[in-house]
mmCIF file of C-alpha atoms and ligand atoms in Angstrom:
data_model
loop_
_atom_site.group_PDB
_atom_site.id
_atom_site.type_symbol
_atom_site.label_atom_id
_atom_site.label_comp_id
_atom_site.label_asym_id
_atom_site.label_seq_id
_atom_site.Cartn_x
_atom_site.Cartn_y
_atom_site.Cartn_z
ATOM 1 C CA UNK A 1 154.354 62.263 135.627
ATOM 2 C CA UNK A 2 155.470 60.165 138.564
ATOM 3 C CA UNK A 3 155.017 56.724 140.064
ATOM 4 C CA UNK A 4 152.103 58.212 142.029
ATOM 5 C CA UNK A 5 150.116 58.339 138.793
ATOM 6 C CA UNK A 6 150.411 54.558 138.550
ATOM 7 C CA UNK A 7 148.897 54.218 142.019
ATOM 8 C CA UNK A 8 146.043 56.567 141.060
ATOM 9 C CA UNK A 9 145.368 54.746 137.792
ATOM 10 C CA UNK A 10 144.946 51.451 139.650
ATOM 11 C CA UNK A 11 142.384 53.021 141.998
ATOM 12 C CA UNK A 12 140.416 54.405 139.065
ATOM 13 C CA UNK A 13 140.442 51.061 137.244
ATOM 14 C CA UNK A 14 139.276 49.234 140.340
ATOM 15 C CA UNK A 15 136.473 51.716 140.985
ATOM 16 C CA UNK A 16 135.351 51.465 137.363
ATOM 17 C CA UNK A 17 135.208 47.664 137.440
ATOM 18 C CA UNK A 18 137.999 47.238 134.909
ATOM 19 C CA UNK A 19 139.962 45.036 137.325
ATOM 20 C CA UNK A 20 139.248 42.901 140.373
ATOM 21 C CA UNK A 21 140.941 43.728 143.641
ATOM 22 C CA UNK A 22 144.058 41.636 142.915
ATOM 23 C CA UNK A 23 144.215 41.771 139.100
ATOM 24 C CA UNK A 24 145.671 44.223 136.592
ATOM 25 C CA UNK A 25 148.892 46.202 136.745
ATOM 26 C CA UNK A 26 150.512 49.407 135.541
ATOM 27 C CA UNK A 27 154.007 50.844 135.153
ATOM 28 C CA UNK A 28 156.014 53.923 134.167
ATOM 29 C CA UNK A 29 159.388 54.056 132.459
ATOM 30 C CA UNK A 30 162.059 55.754 134.577
ATOM 31 C CA UNK A 31 164.949 56.973 132.431
ATOM 32 C CA UNK A 32 166.581 54.486 130.034
ATOM 33 C CA UNK A 33 167.120 51.519 132.303
ATOM 34 C CA UNK A 34 164.282 51.230 134.818
ATOM 35 C CA UNK A 35 160.556 51.118 135.243
ATOM 36 C CA UNK A 36 158.344 51.174 138.320
ATOM 37 C CA UNK A 37 155.454 48.724 138.419
ATOM 38 C CA UNK A 38 152.606 47.829 140.757
ATOM 39 C CA UNK A 39 153.430 45.132 143.320
ATOM 40 C CA UNK A 40 152.110 41.580 143.394
ATOM 41 C CA UNK A 41 149.403 40.512 145.880
ATOM 42 C CA UNK A 42 148.556 44.008 147.176
ATOM 43 C CA UNK A 43 144.896 45.109 146.811
ATOM 44 C CA UNK A 44 144.789 47.595 143.947
ATOM 45 C CA UNK A 45 143.082 50.349 145.934
ATOM 46 C CA UNK A 46 145.682 50.098 148.716
ATOM 47 C CA UNK A 47 148.978 50.277 146.831
ATOM 48 C CA UNK A 48 151.473 52.606 148.492
ATOM 49 C CA UNK A 49 154.813 51.381 147.150
ATOM 50 C CA UNK A 50 155.926 50.269 143.685
ATOM 51 C CA UNK A 51 158.631 47.840 142.591
ATOM 52 C CA UNK A 52 161.551 49.267 140.640
ATOM 53 C CA UNK A 53 162.675 46.873 137.874
ATOM 54 C CA UNK A 54 165.880 46.959 135.805
ATOM 55 C CA UNK A 55 164.998 46.719 132.092
ATOM 56 C CA UNK A 56 168.113 44.736 131.165
ATOM 57 C CA UNK A 57 168.546 42.311 134.059
ATOM 58 C CA UNK A 58 164.900 42.224 135.306
ATOM 59 C CA UNK A 59 166.214 42.379 138.872
ATOM 60 C CA UNK A 60 164.118 44.539 141.168
ATOM 61 C CA UNK A 61 164.108 46.507 144.399
ATOM 62 C CA UNK A 62 161.189 47.253 146.705
ATOM 63 C CA UNK A 63 158.118 44.986 146.879
ATOM 64 C CA UNK A 64 157.801 41.935 144.620
ATOM 65 C CA UNK A 65 156.582 43.189 141.217
ATOM 66 C CA UNK A 66 153.382 42.098 139.461
ATOM 67 C CA UNK A 67 153.725 38.686 137.781
ATOM 68 C CA UNK A 68 153.388 40.529 134.450
ATOM 69 C CA UNK A 69 156.652 42.465 134.897
ATOM 70 C CA UNK A 70 158.171 40.504 131.982
ATOM 71 C CA UNK A 71 155.372 41.687 129.692
ATOM 72 C CA UNK A 72 155.964 45.303 130.716
ATOM 73 C CA UNK A 73 159.745 44.981 130.349
ATOM 74 C CA UNK A 74 159.562 43.514 126.834
ATOM 75 C CA UNK A 75 157.099 46.205 125.700
ATOM 76 C CA UNK A 76 159.477 48.917 126.963
ATOM 77 C CA UNK A 77 162.343 47.239 125.128
ATOM 78 C CA UNK A 78 160.357 47.034 121.864
ATOM 79 C CA UNK A 79 158.670 50.457 121.859
ATOM 80 C CA UNK A 80 158.918 54.085 122.918
ATOM 81 C CA UNK A 81 156.256 53.489 125.604
ATOM 82 C CA UNK A 82 156.466 55.833 128.586
ATOM 83 C CA UNK A 83 153.740 54.048 130.568
ATOM 84 C CA UNK A 84 151.790 50.776 130.351
ATOM 85 C CA UNK A 85 148.422 49.832 131.849
ATOM 86 C CA UNK A 86 146.861 46.350 131.897
ATOM 87 C CA UNK A 87 143.195 45.731 132.795
ATOM 88 C CA UNK A 88 140.881 42.723 132.847
ATOM 89 C CA UNK A 89 138.223 44.741 131.028
ATOM 90 C CA UNK A 90 135.096 42.521 131.061
ATOM 91 C CA UNK A 91 133.336 43.937 127.965
ATOM 92 C CA UNK A 92 136.522 43.668 125.944
ATOM 93 C CA UNK A 93 136.983 40.035 126.994
ATOM 94 C CA UNK A 94 133.327 39.241 126.241
ATOM 95 C CA UNK A 95 133.228 40.994 122.864
ATOM 96 C CA UNK A 96 136.372 39.138 121.812
ATOM 97 C CA UNK A 97 134.950 35.816 122.970
ATOM 98 C CA UNK A 98 131.798 36.489 120.935
ATOM 99 C CA UNK A 99 133.961 37.191 117.901
ATOM 100 C CA UNK A 100 132.644 40.746 117.495
ATOM 101 C CA UNK A 101 134.520 43.146 115.282
ATOM 102 C CA UNK A 102 135.982 46.039 117.286
ATOM 103 C CA UNK A 103 136.390 48.791 114.734
ATOM 104 C CA UNK A 104 138.018 51.697 116.567
ATOM 105 C CA UNK A 105 136.925 54.156 113.841
ATOM 106 C CA UNK A 106 133.256 53.641 114.708
ATOM 107 C CA UNK A 107 133.045 55.778 117.848
ATOM 108 C CA UNK A 108 134.729 59.013 118.796
ATOM 109 C CA UNK A 109 136.500 57.807 121.974
ATOM 110 C CA UNK A 110 138.407 54.981 120.340
ATOM 111 C CA UNK A 111 138.913 56.854 117.050
ATOM 112 C CA UNK A 112 140.968 59.523 118.793
ATOM 113 C CA UNK A 113 142.508 57.488 121.617
ATOM 114 C CA UNK A 114 143.765 54.349 119.904
ATOM 115 C CA UNK A 115 146.211 54.096 117.031
ATOM 116 C CA UNK A 116 145.899 50.377 116.413
ATOM 117 C CA UNK A 117 144.436 47.353 118.187
ATOM 118 C CA UNK A 118 146.000 43.916 117.972
ATOM 119 C CA UNK A 119 145.237 40.615 119.679
ATOM 120 C CA UNK A 120 147.100 37.653 121.177
ATOM 121 C CA UNK A 121 145.658 34.160 121.777
ATOM 122 C CA UNK A 122 145.053 32.808 125.299
ATOM 123 C CA UNK A 123 148.431 32.307 127.016
ATOM 124 C CA UNK A 124 149.257 31.728 130.677
ATOM 125 C CA UNK A 125 149.279 34.901 132.797
ATOM 126 C CA UNK A 126 152.771 35.895 133.876
ATOM 127 C CA UNK A 127 154.477 33.603 131.341
ATOM 128 C CA UNK A 128 157.335 34.431 129.003
ATOM 129 C CA UNK A 129 155.126 33.199 126.136
ATOM 130 C CA UNK A 130 152.528 35.857 126.909
ATOM 131 C CA UNK A 131 155.185 38.536 127.428
ATOM 132 C CA UNK A 132 156.871 37.761 124.096
ATOM 133 C CA UNK A 133 153.594 37.535 122.137
ATOM 134 C CA UNK A 134 152.312 40.856 123.497
ATOM 135 C CA UNK A 135 155.639 42.659 123.066
ATOM 136 C CA UNK A 136 155.825 41.486 119.440
ATOM 137 C CA UNK A 137 152.343 42.918 118.733
ATOM 138 C CA UNK A 138 153.296 46.121 120.573
ATOM 139 C CA UNK A 139 155.748 46.940 117.778
ATOM 140 C CA UNK A 140 152.756 47.770 115.549
ATOM 141 C CA UNK A 141 149.854 48.340 117.973
ATOM 142 C CA UNK A 142 149.466 50.558 121.040
ATOM 143 C CA UNK A 143 146.505 48.541 122.373
ATOM 144 C CA UNK A 144 146.531 44.747 122.575
ATOM 145 C CA UNK A 145 143.712 42.403 123.550
ATOM 146 C CA UNK A 146 144.714 39.316 125.524
ATOM 147 C CA UNK A 147 142.047 36.774 124.601
ATOM 148 C CA UNK A 148 140.213 35.342 127.603
ATOM 149 C CA UNK A 149 142.166 37.662 129.892
ATOM 150 C CA UNK A 150 141.967 41.435 129.275
ATOM 151 C CA UNK A 151 143.816 44.174 127.439
ATOM 152 C CA UNK A 152 147.007 46.192 127.703
ATOM 153 C CA UNK A 153 147.876 49.616 126.282
ATOM 154 C CA UNK A 154 150.841 51.922 126.334
ATOM 155 C CA UNK A 155 151.207 55.650 125.858
ATOM 156 C CA UNK A 156 152.886 58.863 126.947
ATOM 157 C CA UNK A 157 151.713 58.514 130.558
ATOM 158 C CA UNK A 158 149.465 56.168 132.582
ATOM 159 C CA UNK A 159 146.356 58.265 131.891
ATOM 160 C CA UNK A 160 146.948 58.138 128.161
ATOM 161 C CA UNK A 161 147.293 54.347 128.380
ATOM 162 C CA UNK A 162 144.185 54.061 130.562
ATOM 163 C CA UNK A 163 142.251 56.237 128.109
ATOM 164 C CA UNK A 164 142.978 53.673 125.380
ATOM 165 C CA UNK A 165 141.773 50.779 127.536
ATOM 166 C CA UNK A 166 138.627 52.711 128.478
ATOM 167 C CA UNK A 167 137.941 53.637 124.863
ATOM 168 C CA UNK A 168 138.320 49.984 123.866
ATOM 169 C CA UNK A 169 136.063 48.908 126.723
ATOM 170 C CA UNK A 170 133.425 51.471 125.681
ATOM 171 C CA UNK A 171 133.540 50.232 122.091
ATOM 172 C CA UNK A 172 133.338 46.583 123.199
ATOM 173 C CA UNK A 173 130.356 47.306 125.466
ATOM 174 C CA UNK A 174 128.427 49.023 122.691
ATOM 175 C CA UNK A 175 129.127 46.164 120.279
ATOM 176 C CA UNK A 176 127.952 43.534 122.775
ATOM 177 C CA UNK A 177 124.788 45.497 123.634
ATOM 178 C CA UNK A 178 124.082 46.131 119.958
ATOM 179 C CA UNK A 179 124.345 42.399 119.246
ATOM 180 C CA UNK A 180 121.865 41.626 122.038
ATOM 181 C CA UNK A 181 119.326 44.008 120.523
ATOM 182 C CA UNK A 182 119.429 42.486 117.059
HETATM 183 ZN ZN1 ZN B 1 146.150 40.126 133.697
#
């Protein structure tokens, strides 16, 4: 696992329509004190360099990190996460807005991928409030829905985290389509 996996994950998410060209972010923990995270304002399919952020001081080197670097840092502080991926998954956002129940036991993808889903209310992107709310939920859930915004998951590597977001997105899509057919 290397920072290159983060760059690849962003390309996959963009191609799959889980993020727009300037949204979403991903990171990997490096040792005990650092993590590398996608930069701010760089198109997600063109990322070549990541920001390196200090977990204690939040100072960084390299390009300016994603505005959600606080959210990533607090999750790393609160959990054993090795990697974190954040998407603006449209079906997940829609299903949540419609108030649909997302029962991860219902379908095989989410049953095996996700341990627990939690949810935070709408909070400003990039804010400390959002970072603290998500990191608090991350103590008990590996996948967290950000209402009106997207979802974030952590795991043993970026692909594991992406798998959780994809499984959630798959579940959300089926629930929305099922509702439309009723
Ligand atoms: Zn976001």
